[in-house]
Tab-separated table of C-alpha atoms and ligand atoms in Angstrom:
chain	number	residue	atom	x	y	z
A	577	ILE	CA	57.645	164.554	5.299
A	578	LYS	CA	61.515	164.560	5.374
A	579	ILE	CA	61.625	165.497	9.367
A	580	PHE	CA	59.305	162.845	10.451
A	581	LYS	CA	61.599	160.408	8.222
A	582	SER	CA	64.846	161.534	10.093
A	583	ILE	CA	62.848	161.109	13.498
A	584	ASN	CA	62.181	157.622	12.851
A	585	LEU	CA	65.716	157.186	11.077
A	586	GLU	CA	68.168	155.186	13.721
A	587	VAL	CA	71.457	156.346	13.565
A	588	VAL	CA	74.166	153.649	13.206
A	589	THR	CA	77.724	154.610	13.445
A	590	ARG	CA	80.921	152.522	13.260
A	591	PHE	CA	84.300	153.103	13.797
A	592	ALA	CA	86.555	150.979	11.434
A	593	PRO	CA	90.223	150.418	12.356
A	594	SER	CA	93.148	148.609	10.492
A	595	PRO	CA	94.604	146.578	13.038
A	596	THR	CA	98.198	147.174	11.119
A	597	GLY	CA	99.574	149.684	13.525
A	598	TYR	CA	97.975	150.493	17.293
A	599	LEU	CA	95.166	152.507	18.096
A	600	HIS	CA	96.608	155.912	18.028
A	601	ILE	CA	95.363	159.303	18.925
A	602	GLY	CA	93.919	160.178	16.016
A	603	GLY	CA	92.023	157.035	15.910
A	604	ALA	CA	90.805	157.195	19.432
A	605	ARG	CA	89.478	160.561	18.611
A	606	THR	CA	87.541	159.242	15.475
A	607	ALA	CA	85.978	156.695	17.880
A	608	ILE	CA	84.618	159.234	20.476
A	609	PHE	CA	83.127	161.165	17.619
A	610	ASN	CA	81.407	158.021	16.820
A	611	TYR	CA	80.561	156.756	19.648
A	612	LEU	CA	79.234	160.586	20.992
A	613	TYR	CA	77.145	161.074	17.469
A	614	ALA	CA	75.317	157.430	18.041
A	615	MET	CA	74.528	158.215	21.455
A	616	LYS	CA	73.679	161.752	21.070
A	617	HIS	CA	71.067	159.841	18.794
A	618	ASN	CA	70.509	156.853	20.788
A	619	GLY	CA	71.954	155.067	18.075
A	620	LYS	CA	74.111	152.337	17.535
A	621	TYR	CA	77.713	152.360	17.760
A	622	LEU	CA	79.578	149.554	15.996
A	623	VAL	CA	83.003	148.534	15.951
A	624	ARG	CA	84.716	146.672	12.552
A	625	ILE	CA	88.003	145.699	12.876
A	626	GLU	CA	88.989	145.927	8.972
A	627	ASP	CA	91.567	142.864	9.065
A	628	THR	CA	91.951	141.713	5.269
A	629	ASP	CA	95.463	142.657	5.305
A	630	LYS	CA	96.446	139.613	6.685
A	631	LYS	CA	100.133	140.414	6.263
A	632	ARG	CA	99.755	143.940	8.025
A	633	SER	CA	97.233	142.828	10.548
A	634	THR	CA	98.225	141.706	14.109
A	635	LYS	CA	96.809	140.096	17.247
A	636	GLU	CA	98.425	142.392	19.192
A	637	ALA	CA	97.200	145.491	17.303
A	638	VAL	CA	93.644	144.297	17.720
A	639	GLN	CA	94.319	143.802	21.224
A	640	ALA	CA	95.645	147.542	21.687
A	641	ILE	CA	92.648	148.344	19.815
A	642	HIS	CA	89.951	146.721	22.309
A	643	ASP	CA	92.285	147.902	25.207
A	644	GLY	CA	92.487	151.753	23.868
A	645	LEU	CA	88.756	151.765	23.444
A	646	ASN	CA	88.078	149.940	26.988
A	647	TRP	CA	90.181	152.503	28.687
A	648	LEU	CA	88.550	155.422	27.329
A	649	LYS	CA	85.016	153.621	27.773
A	650	ILE	CA	83.973	153.782	24.514
A	651	ASN	CA	83.504	150.072	23.356
A	652	SER	CA	80.642	148.926	21.508
A	653	LYS	CA	77.898	147.403	23.011
A	654	GLU	CA	77.469	145.575	20.203
A	655	GLU	CA	79.308	142.322	18.515
A	656	ILE	CA	82.153	143.351	17.106
A	657	VAL	CA	82.572	142.767	12.986
A	658	TYR	CA	85.615	141.520	11.861
A	659	GLN	CA	86.072	142.215	7.853
A	660	SER	CA	87.920	139.176	7.273
A	661	SER	CA	84.978	136.888	8.096
A	662	ARG	CA	82.966	138.436	5.380
A	663	LEU	CA	84.512	137.919	2.329
A	664	ASN	CA	82.136	136.651	0.735
A	665	SER	CA	79.435	139.043	0.662
A	666	HIS	CA	82.236	141.316	-0.928
A	667	ILE	CA	83.021	138.966	-3.778
A	668	LYS	CA	78.891	138.580	-4.358
A	669	VAL	CA	78.610	142.111	-4.395
A	670	ALA	CA	81.479	142.317	-6.672
A	671	TYR	CA	80.235	139.778	-8.872
A	672	GLU	CA	76.707	141.648	-9.070
A	673	LEU	CA	78.251	144.893	-10.192
A	674	LEU	CA	79.821	142.748	-13.119
A	675	GLU	CA	76.771	141.238	-13.960
A	676	LYS	CA	74.928	144.533	-14.196
A	677	GLY	CA	77.309	145.897	-16.374
A	678	TYR	CA	78.768	148.609	-13.568
A	679	ALA	CA	82.239	146.281	-13.460
A	680	TYR	CA	84.455	144.502	-15.502
A	681	LYS	CA	87.164	141.958	-15.884
A	682	CYS	CA	90.343	143.570	-16.647
A	683	TYR	CA	93.064	141.049	-17.820
A	684	LEU	CA	95.848	143.144	-18.197
A	685	SER	CA	98.893	141.712	-17.471
A	686	THR	CA	101.738	143.785	-14.906
A	687	ASP	CA	103.359	145.037	-17.586
A	688	GLU	CA	100.345	146.155	-19.689
A	689	LEU	CA	99.229	147.811	-16.585
A	690	GLN	CA	102.928	149.445	-15.863
A	691	GLU	CA	102.249	150.562	-19.042
A	692	LEU	CA	98.826	152.189	-18.667
A	693	ARG	CA	100.002	153.767	-15.474
A	694	ASN	CA	102.844	155.284	-16.940
A	695	LYS	CA	100.684	157.154	-19.994
A	696	SER	CA	97.717	157.987	-17.576
A	697	ARG	CA	100.340	159.792	-15.207
A	698	GLU	CA	102.181	161.474	-18.410
A	699	LYS	CA	98.858	162.819	-19.555
A	700	GLY	CA	97.221	163.091	-16.010
A	701	ILE	CA	94.320	160.899	-16.878
A	702	PRO	CA	92.821	158.595	-14.872
A	703	ILE	CA	93.292	155.140	-15.288
A	704	LYS	CA	90.553	153.050	-17.256
A	705	SER	CA	91.688	149.525	-19.000
A	706	PRO	CA	91.244	148.943	-22.417
A	707	TRP	CA	88.910	146.086	-20.949
A	708	ARG	CA	86.637	148.475	-20.218
A	709	ASN	CA	84.862	148.460	-23.609
A	710	LYS	CA	85.273	144.917	-24.441
A	711	SER	CA	82.546	142.772	-25.206
A	712	THR	CA	84.537	139.212	-24.414
A	713	ASN	CA	84.614	139.028	-20.849
A	714	ASP	CA	85.357	135.512	-20.324
A	715	LEU	CA	88.996	134.986	-21.306
A	716	ASN	CA	91.132	133.197	-18.741
A	717	GLU	CA	90.947	132.979	-14.726
A	718	ASN	CA	93.439	135.561	-14.546
A	719	TYR	CA	91.576	138.878	-14.292
A	720	VAL	CA	91.030	141.999	-11.730
A	721	ILE	CA	87.104	143.547	-11.569
A	722	ARG	CA	87.224	147.076	-12.075
A	723	LEU	CA	84.735	149.258	-11.327
A	724	LYS	CA	83.058	151.486	-14.408
A	725	MET	CA	83.480	154.716	-13.025
A	726	PRO	CA	80.824	157.304	-14.496
A	727	THR	CA	82.870	159.712	-17.129
A	728	GLU	CA	80.240	162.501	-16.970
A	729	GLY	CA	79.230	165.151	-14.553
A	730	SER	CA	80.018	165.555	-10.977
A	731	THR	CA	79.967	163.577	-7.811
A	732	ILE	CA	78.393	165.804	-4.722
A	733	ILE	CA	78.592	164.938	-1.351
A	734	ASN	CA	77.288	167.273	1.303
A	735	ASP	CA	79.614	166.663	4.141
A	736	LEU	CA	78.507	167.052	7.853
A	737	VAL	CA	81.699	168.679	8.464
A	738	GLN	CA	83.625	169.892	5.028
A	739	GLY	CA	79.608	171.282	3.775
A	740	GLU	CA	79.345	170.570	0.059
A	741	VAL	CA	82.470	168.952	-1.876
A	742	SER	CA	82.355	167.712	-5.368
A	743	VAL	CA	84.650	166.356	-7.930
A	744	LYS	CA	84.185	165.565	-11.423
A	745	ASN	CA	83.693	162.219	-12.375
A	746	GLU	CA	86.038	162.458	-15.363
A	747	ILE	CA	88.939	162.251	-12.731
A	748	LEU	CA	88.138	158.863	-11.586
A	749	ASP	CA	89.906	156.020	-11.963
A	750	ASP	CA	88.297	152.653	-12.537
A	751	MET	CA	89.216	151.087	-9.555
A	752	VAL	CA	90.041	147.674	-8.830
A	753	ILE	CA	87.246	146.090	-6.602
A	754	LEU	CA	88.384	142.019	-6.783
A	755	ARG	CA	91.803	141.368	-7.248
A	756	SER	CA	92.810	138.479	-9.455
A	757	ASP	CA	93.234	136.106	-6.089
A	758	ASN	CA	89.958	136.769	-5.618
A	759	THR	CA	90.336	139.162	-2.423
A	760	PRO	CA	87.990	142.270	-2.588
A	761	THR	CA	90.011	145.592	-1.777
A	762	TYR	CA	89.534	147.703	0.777
A	763	MET	CA	87.317	150.143	-1.303
A	764	LEU	CA	84.303	147.332	-1.781
A	765	SER	CA	84.852	145.856	1.197
A	766	SER	CA	84.094	149.057	3.508
A	767	VAL	CA	81.001	149.581	1.418
A	768	VAL	CA	79.454	146.521	1.534
A	769	ASP	CA	80.210	146.135	5.422
A	770	ASP	CA	78.872	149.490	5.901
A	771	TYR	CA	75.858	148.955	3.901
A	772	GLU	CA	75.126	145.182	5.611
A	773	MET	CA	75.728	146.716	8.998
A	774	GLY	CA	73.240	149.353	8.692
A	775	VAL	CA	75.528	152.191	9.167
A	776	THR	CA	74.171	155.702	8.257
A	777	HIS	CA	76.554	157.858	9.369
A	778	ILE	CA	80.232	157.413	8.514
A	779	ILE	CA	82.798	159.585	10.352
A	780	ARG	CA	86.404	159.385	9.879
A	781	GLY	CA	89.661	161.384	9.120
A	782	ASP	CA	89.685	163.092	6.071
A	783	ASP	CA	92.076	161.551	4.430
A	784	HIS	CA	89.310	159.370	3.523
A	785	LEU	CA	87.144	161.981	1.530
A	786	ASN	CA	89.034	160.867	-1.978
A	787	ASN	CA	87.851	157.410	-1.091
A	788	ALA	CA	84.184	158.706	-0.296
A	789	PHE	CA	83.941	160.219	-4.081
A	790	ARG	CA	84.470	156.616	-5.479
A	791	GLN	CA	83.105	154.242	-2.843
A	792	ILE	CA	79.754	156.404	-3.295
A	793	GLN	CA	79.701	155.012	-7.297
A	794	ILE	CA	79.361	151.481	-5.924
A	795	ILE	CA	76.426	152.659	-3.642
A	796	LYS	CA	74.559	154.302	-6.367
A	797	TYR	CA	75.168	151.586	-8.810
A	798	MET	CA	73.776	149.062	-6.233
A	799	SER	CA	70.838	151.637	-5.488
A	800	TRP	CA	71.535	151.604	-1.848
A	801	LYS	CA	70.832	154.220	0.437
A	802	GLU	CA	74.051	156.969	0.467
A	803	PRO	CA	74.870	157.282	4.326
A	804	PHE	CA	75.929	160.423	5.702
A	805	TYR	CA	79.496	161.667	5.623
A	806	ALA	CA	81.375	163.350	8.108
A	807	HIS	CA	85.334	163.688	7.158
A	808	ILE	CA	86.847	165.063	10.343
A	809	PRO	CA	90.364	167.045	9.806
A	810	LEU	CA	93.607	165.125	10.806
A	811	ILE	CA	95.458	166.170	14.261
A	812	HIS	CA	98.415	167.432	13.715
A	813	GLY	CA	101.721	168.371	15.689
A	814	THR	CA	102.295	171.335	17.954
A	815	ASP	CA	104.886	172.350	14.820
A	816	GLY	CA	102.067	171.846	12.305
A	817	SER	CA	102.831	168.660	10.496
A	818	LYS	CA	101.039	165.567	10.787
A	819	LEU	CA	100.804	164.047	13.710
A	820	SER	CA	103.646	161.145	13.902
A	821	LYS	CA	105.705	158.980	16.799
A	822	ARG	CA	107.856	162.240	17.500
A	823	HIS	CA	104.652	163.786	18.640
A	824	GLY	CA	103.177	161.262	21.013
A	825	ALA	CA	100.908	159.569	17.897
A	826	THR	CA	101.700	156.351	19.784
A	827	ASN	CA	99.515	153.623	21.165
A	828	VAL	CA	96.719	155.324	22.878
A	829	PHE	CA	96.626	152.866	25.594
A	830	GLU	CA	100.289	153.666	26.348
A	831	TYR	CA	99.319	157.054	27.816
A	832	ASN	CA	97.433	154.695	30.635
A	833	ASN	CA	100.603	152.830	31.325
A	834	MET	CA	102.545	156.512	31.201
A	835	GLY	CA	99.940	157.570	34.207
A	836	TYR	CA	97.331	159.643	32.072
A	837	LEU	CA	93.925	159.380	33.364
A	838	SER	CA	91.303	157.745	30.622
A	839	HIS	CA	88.883	160.818	31.867
A	840	ALA	CA	91.350	163.615	30.955
A	841	MET	CA	92.572	161.822	27.690
A	842	PHE	CA	88.855	161.521	26.821
A	843	SER	CA	88.263	165.082	27.547
A	844	TYR	CA	91.306	166.466	25.743
A	845	LEU	CA	90.826	164.697	22.453
A	846	LEU	CA	87.268	165.729	22.473
A	847	GLN	CA	88.323	169.283	22.970
A	848	LEU	CA	91.006	168.467	19.858
A	849	GLY	CA	89.136	170.055	17.074
A	850	TRP	CA	85.530	170.093	18.335
A	851	SER	CA	84.355	172.584	21.344
A	852	SER	CA	81.334	173.720	23.527
A	853	ASN	CA	81.518	176.138	25.700
A	854	ASN	CA	85.482	176.051	25.938
A	855	GLU	CA	84.731	173.491	29.117
A	856	GLU	CA	87.667	171.532	29.864
A	857	ASP	CA	85.879	168.748	31.824
A	858	TYR	CA	83.577	166.403	30.180
A	859	GLN	CA	82.242	163.314	31.585
A	860	ILE	CA	81.020	160.851	28.897
A	861	SER	CA	77.661	161.591	29.713
A	862	ARG	CA	77.832	165.558	29.360
A	863	ALA	CA	79.484	164.872	26.423
A	864	VAL	CA	77.141	163.100	24.935
A	865	LYS	CA	74.402	165.966	26.109
A	866	LEU	CA	76.519	168.621	24.401
A	867	PHE	CA	78.046	166.810	21.531
A	868	ASP	CA	76.596	168.535	18.375
A	869	ILE	CA	78.496	167.455	14.820
A	870	LYS	CA	78.384	170.947	13.152
A	871	LYS	CA	80.815	172.305	15.762
A	872	ILE	CA	83.534	170.024	14.742
A	873	ASN	CA	86.464	172.571	13.224
A	874	LYS	CA	87.242	172.337	9.539
A	875	SER	CA	90.767	172.790	10.228
A	876	PRO	CA	93.402	170.381	11.472
A	877	SER	CA	93.685	170.797	15.393
A	878	LYS	CA	97.123	170.442	17.291
A	879	PHE	CA	98.035	167.643	19.550
A	880	ASP	CA	99.709	169.581	22.375
A	881	ILE	CA	100.812	167.222	25.071
A	882	LYS	CA	101.444	170.282	27.604
A	883	LYS	CA	97.423	170.912	27.447
A	884	LEU	CA	96.947	167.285	27.811
A	885	ASN	CA	99.402	167.406	30.909
A	886	ASN	CA	97.556	170.394	32.632
A	887	ILE	CA	94.156	168.510	32.011
A	888	ASN	CA	95.368	165.505	33.840
A	889	SER	CA	97.163	167.343	36.514
A	890	LYS	CA	93.817	169.332	37.380
A	891	PHE	CA	91.920	165.780	37.343
A	892	LEU	CA	94.612	164.150	39.144
A	893	LYS	CA	94.405	166.826	41.962
A	894	GLU	CA	90.072	166.659	41.998
A	895	LEU	CA	90.244	162.786	42.459
A	896	GLU	CA	89.383	160.847	45.819
A	897	ILE	CA	92.699	159.868	47.052
A	898	SER	CA	91.661	156.426	47.920
A	899	GLU	CA	91.195	156.367	43.751
A	900	VAL	CA	94.675	157.853	43.059
A	901	PHE	CA	96.116	155.254	45.749
A	902	ASN	CA	94.355	152.522	43.917
A	903	LEU	CA	95.864	153.830	40.340
A	904	VAL	CA	99.355	153.937	42.058
A	905	SER	CA	99.155	150.777	43.386
A	906	LYS	CA	98.376	149.038	40.484
A	907	SER	CA	100.515	150.945	38.535
A	908	PHE	CA	103.662	149.727	40.458
A	909	ASN	CA	102.212	146.301	41.755
A	910	LEU	CA	102.351	147.521	45.700
A	911	ASN	CA	101.421	145.258	48.207
A	912	LEU	CA	101.012	147.308	51.241
A	913	ASN	CA	100.550	146.190	54.860
A	914	GLN	CA	98.224	148.879	56.540
A	915	LEU	CA	101.040	151.023	58.193
A	916	GLU	CA	102.761	151.765	55.015
A	917	LYS	CA	99.554	152.278	53.352
A	918	ASN	CA	98.662	154.898	55.437
A	919	ARG	CA	101.625	156.773	55.230
A	920	LEU	CA	101.220	156.452	51.198
A	921	LEU	CA	97.767	157.641	51.681
A	922	GLY	CA	98.795	160.684	54.085
A	923	LEU	CA	101.277	162.283	51.814
A	924	LEU	CA	99.819	161.484	48.537
A	925	PRO	CA	98.014	164.935	48.937
A	926	GLU	CA	101.318	166.600	49.455
A	927	LEU	CA	103.069	164.464	46.350
A	928	LEU	CA	100.157	165.272	43.778
A	929	LYS	CA	100.809	168.890	44.053
A	930	ARG	CA	103.683	169.030	42.102
A	931	VAL	CA	102.810	166.346	39.450
A	932	ASN	CA	100.958	166.247	36.408
A	933	LEU	CA	101.086	162.237	35.969
A	934	TYR	CA	100.556	160.029	39.096
A	935	THR	CA	103.603	157.999	37.923
A	936	GLU	CA	105.978	160.955	38.311
A	937	ILE	CA	105.946	159.716	42.212
A	938	ARG	CA	107.425	156.517	41.340
A	939	ASP	CA	110.699	157.514	42.948
A	940	ASP	CA	108.596	158.591	46.499
A	941	ILE	CA	107.339	155.323	47.104
A	942	GLU	CA	110.324	153.845	48.554
A	943	TRP	CA	111.050	156.296	51.488
A	944	ILE	CA	107.653	156.319	52.314
A	945	THR	CA	106.825	152.876	52.743
A	946	ASN	CA	109.693	151.267	53.062
A	947	LYS	CA	110.151	151.961	57.019
A	948	ASP	CA	114.045	151.087	56.902
A	949	PHE	CA	114.663	153.197	54.447
A	950	ILE	CA	118.007	155.101	54.683
A	951	CYS	CA	119.538	157.340	52.370
A	952	LYS	CA	122.657	155.965	50.711
A	953	GLU	CA	123.388	158.261	47.660
A	954	GLU	CA	127.121	159.041	47.880
A	955	VAL	CA	126.150	162.719	46.590
A	956	HIS	CA	124.245	163.446	50.018
A	957	LYS	CA	126.991	161.662	52.263
A	958	GLU	CA	128.794	165.143	53.015
A	959	THR	CA	125.399	167.151	54.106
A	960	LEU	CA	124.228	163.931	56.291
A	961	GLU	CA	127.702	163.445	57.820
A	962	THR	CA	128.088	167.362	58.622
A	963	ASN	CA	124.641	167.666	59.955
A	964	SER	CA	124.616	164.598	62.412
A	965	ILE	CA	124.445	166.835	65.436
A	966	MET	CA	121.933	168.849	64.073
A	967	PHE	CA	119.766	165.783	63.268
A	968	LYS	CA	120.304	164.490	66.706
A	969	GLU	CA	119.196	167.666	68.387
A	970	ILE	CA	115.881	167.856	66.509
A	971	SER	CA	115.355	164.028	66.786
A	972	LEU	CA	115.435	164.553	70.511
A	973	LEU	CA	112.770	167.361	70.524
A	974	LEU	CA	110.615	165.438	68.130
A	975	LYS	CA	110.660	162.343	70.531
A	976	ASN	CA	109.113	164.807	73.530
A	977	CYS	CA	107.101	166.589	71.085
A	978	THR	CA	102.943	165.775	70.756
A	979	TRP	CA	102.683	164.391	67.259
A	980	SER	CA	100.227	166.800	65.782
A	981	LYS	CA	101.360	168.787	62.371
A	982	ASP	CA	101.285	172.122	64.461
A	983	LYS	CA	103.531	171.041	67.369
A	984	ILE	CA	105.933	169.574	64.882
A	985	ASP	CA	105.988	173.119	62.851
A	986	ILE	CA	106.299	175.027	66.121
A	987	THR	CA	109.334	172.634	67.108
A	988	LEU	CA	111.149	173.255	64.222
A	989	LYS	CA	110.644	176.726	64.255
A	990	GLU	CA	111.791	177.315	67.752
A	991	TYR	CA	114.955	174.890	67.216
A	992	ILE	CA	115.664	177.604	64.330
A	993	VAL	CA	115.259	180.524	66.531
A	994	ASP	CA	117.089	179.062	68.948
A	995	LYS	CA	120.362	178.304	66.792
A	996	ASN	CA	119.873	181.579	65.044
A	997	LEU	CA	119.415	179.532	61.648
A	998	LYS	CA	117.523	179.982	58.531
A	999	PHE	CA	114.965	177.275	57.893
A	1000	LYS	CA	116.438	176.423	54.584
A	1001	ASP	CA	119.501	175.354	56.746
A	1002	ILE	CA	117.919	172.614	58.151
A	1003	GLY	CA	115.112	171.966	55.871
A	1004	TYR	CA	117.522	170.859	53.271
A	1005	PRO	CA	119.473	168.241	55.161
A	1006	LEU	CA	116.438	167.044	56.792
A	1007	ARG	CA	114.953	166.634	53.701
A	1008	ILE	CA	117.808	164.279	52.660
A	1009	ALA	CA	118.050	162.130	55.369
A	1010	LEU	CA	113.985	161.726	55.814
A	1011	THR	CA	113.205	161.174	51.952
A	1012	GLY	CA	116.935	160.828	50.203
A	1013	LYS	CA	116.065	163.977	48.256
A	1014	PRO	CA	116.392	167.554	48.276
A	1015	ASN	CA	112.843	168.206	46.561
A	1016	ALA	CA	110.753	166.570	48.549
A	1017	PRO	CA	107.199	167.734	49.861
A	1018	ASP	CA	106.394	170.211	52.702
A	1019	LEU	CA	108.881	168.730	55.634
A	1020	VAL	CA	105.993	169.304	58.458
A	1021	SER	CA	103.980	166.799	56.160
A	1022	VAL	CA	106.810	164.369	55.559
A	1023	ILE	CA	107.687	164.113	59.149
A	1024	TYR	CA	103.960	163.980	60.501
A	1025	GLU	CA	102.991	161.261	57.988
A	1026	LEU	CA	106.636	159.068	58.556
A	1027	GLY	CA	105.722	159.112	62.363
A	1028	CYS	CA	107.743	159.612	65.640
A	1029	GLU	CA	109.525	156.229	65.253
A	1030	ILE	CA	110.669	156.124	61.604
A	1031	VAL	CA	111.866	159.871	62.008
A	1032	ILE	CA	114.099	159.281	64.863
A	1033	ASN	CA	115.520	156.052	63.269
A	1034	ARG	CA	116.464	158.067	60.335
A	1035	LEU	CA	117.614	161.031	61.792
A	1036	ASN	CA	120.072	158.909	64.688
A	1037	TYR	CA	121.587	156.537	61.674
A	1038	GLN	CA	125.534	156.589	61.644
A	1039	TYR	CA	126.380	157.382	58.442
B	1433	LIG	N1	89.932	151.203	8.043
B	1433	LIG	C1	90.645	152.330	7.552
B	1433	LIG	C2	91.549	153.185	8.654
B	1433	LIG	O1	91.612	152.470	9.170
B	1433	LIG	C3	89.106	153.423	7.769
B	1433	LIG	C4	87.780	153.028	6.615
B	1433	LIG	C5	86.811	154.063	7.277
B	1433	LIG	O2	86.542	154.521	8.180
B	1433	LIG	O3	85.745	154.035	6.074
B	1433	LIG	O4	91.894	154.500	7.945
């Protein structure tokens, strides 16, 4: 019967970020796990923006969450739920709990509360207001509603990642569920929303495990069906400390601006704390197929930008050149004519060999697309002046050379032999003259793709 039931149960997951900061690496990974779990089980994946903290929530952060999810292609197909639009439902539940005797009005003044807090801390006992046991319940309007936590026994959660975890109920605070200004707390809102949205699986960071023991009391008191929990270990920096800005915990969408591929980020985040067959490349559909929540590691994973760079570099080289061209073009706002475009398309495979991110070729755009480009850098002046004769000689040879990579190669080699030089004697100065930099890609490709006219103009410039 149990198996039959679970087959019929539609899986509903949700990603519930607070728009008080940006969608960072950890949040994005939580979203990925929620997305994959739901898709794997042909269920629903919902997004709920927990924006009840009006002071700290910003429109920009909401936008950044959507941008990040869109970029990673894990946005929800369902309507986005904004928690702030659901306050009445939360308040209703608070009063229902009150009516049923599972919650109470607490009239402690700020000073009294402080005193109670100090006492609790000293004695190492949870906060329980003296109002918990009073029968008068309607003194004035100045109250908060607290949940009457059970005091005996234990609360056990069979977490899908952590296994069986439990706490003794005697350590639970009588938490506030409704503030004196009639606003619900996160602890209440989140539970009510999960229930009313039909969420069956709560997959989130394990910094919320302590909340789960408290939130589940509301669920029990309301006789709602308990959801499954999966608390996933947090992501740390390579030094083992909690991931912070210093480790790259910035807005995940920033990685798009930096030149990371969405597919690389998705694959990397997926591997962070989860592994199947040690694969590196996860197309979303394949990830859905392979995803198994049991394979989420129990220990924190480390965000390693070098690994992400490696993956990005590999995927970048596997992309169609036209696709890379589109990314570059969009990222640098290029507006090229056909000839300029052809030169860039021709040189892109060479440029990509040497980078992890397509944005790293930013400095190469000018010498490739601008046909009138001339190196004007002071540091290279001497090189350019002292080699002007060699430039002229080579330009003459190239002028009469059939324009193919082979013929260009042979022409340069014959020149070296003829003059009893080494390749670097001409390679270095030629690169400076043609590209403005000593570390440009393969010289023959550079000459071939720039074309005869441009090469000859650059080699004959009077410095
Ligand atoms: N809004 C919470 C957060 O961003 C998540 C709450 C939850 O997943 O239950 O940390």
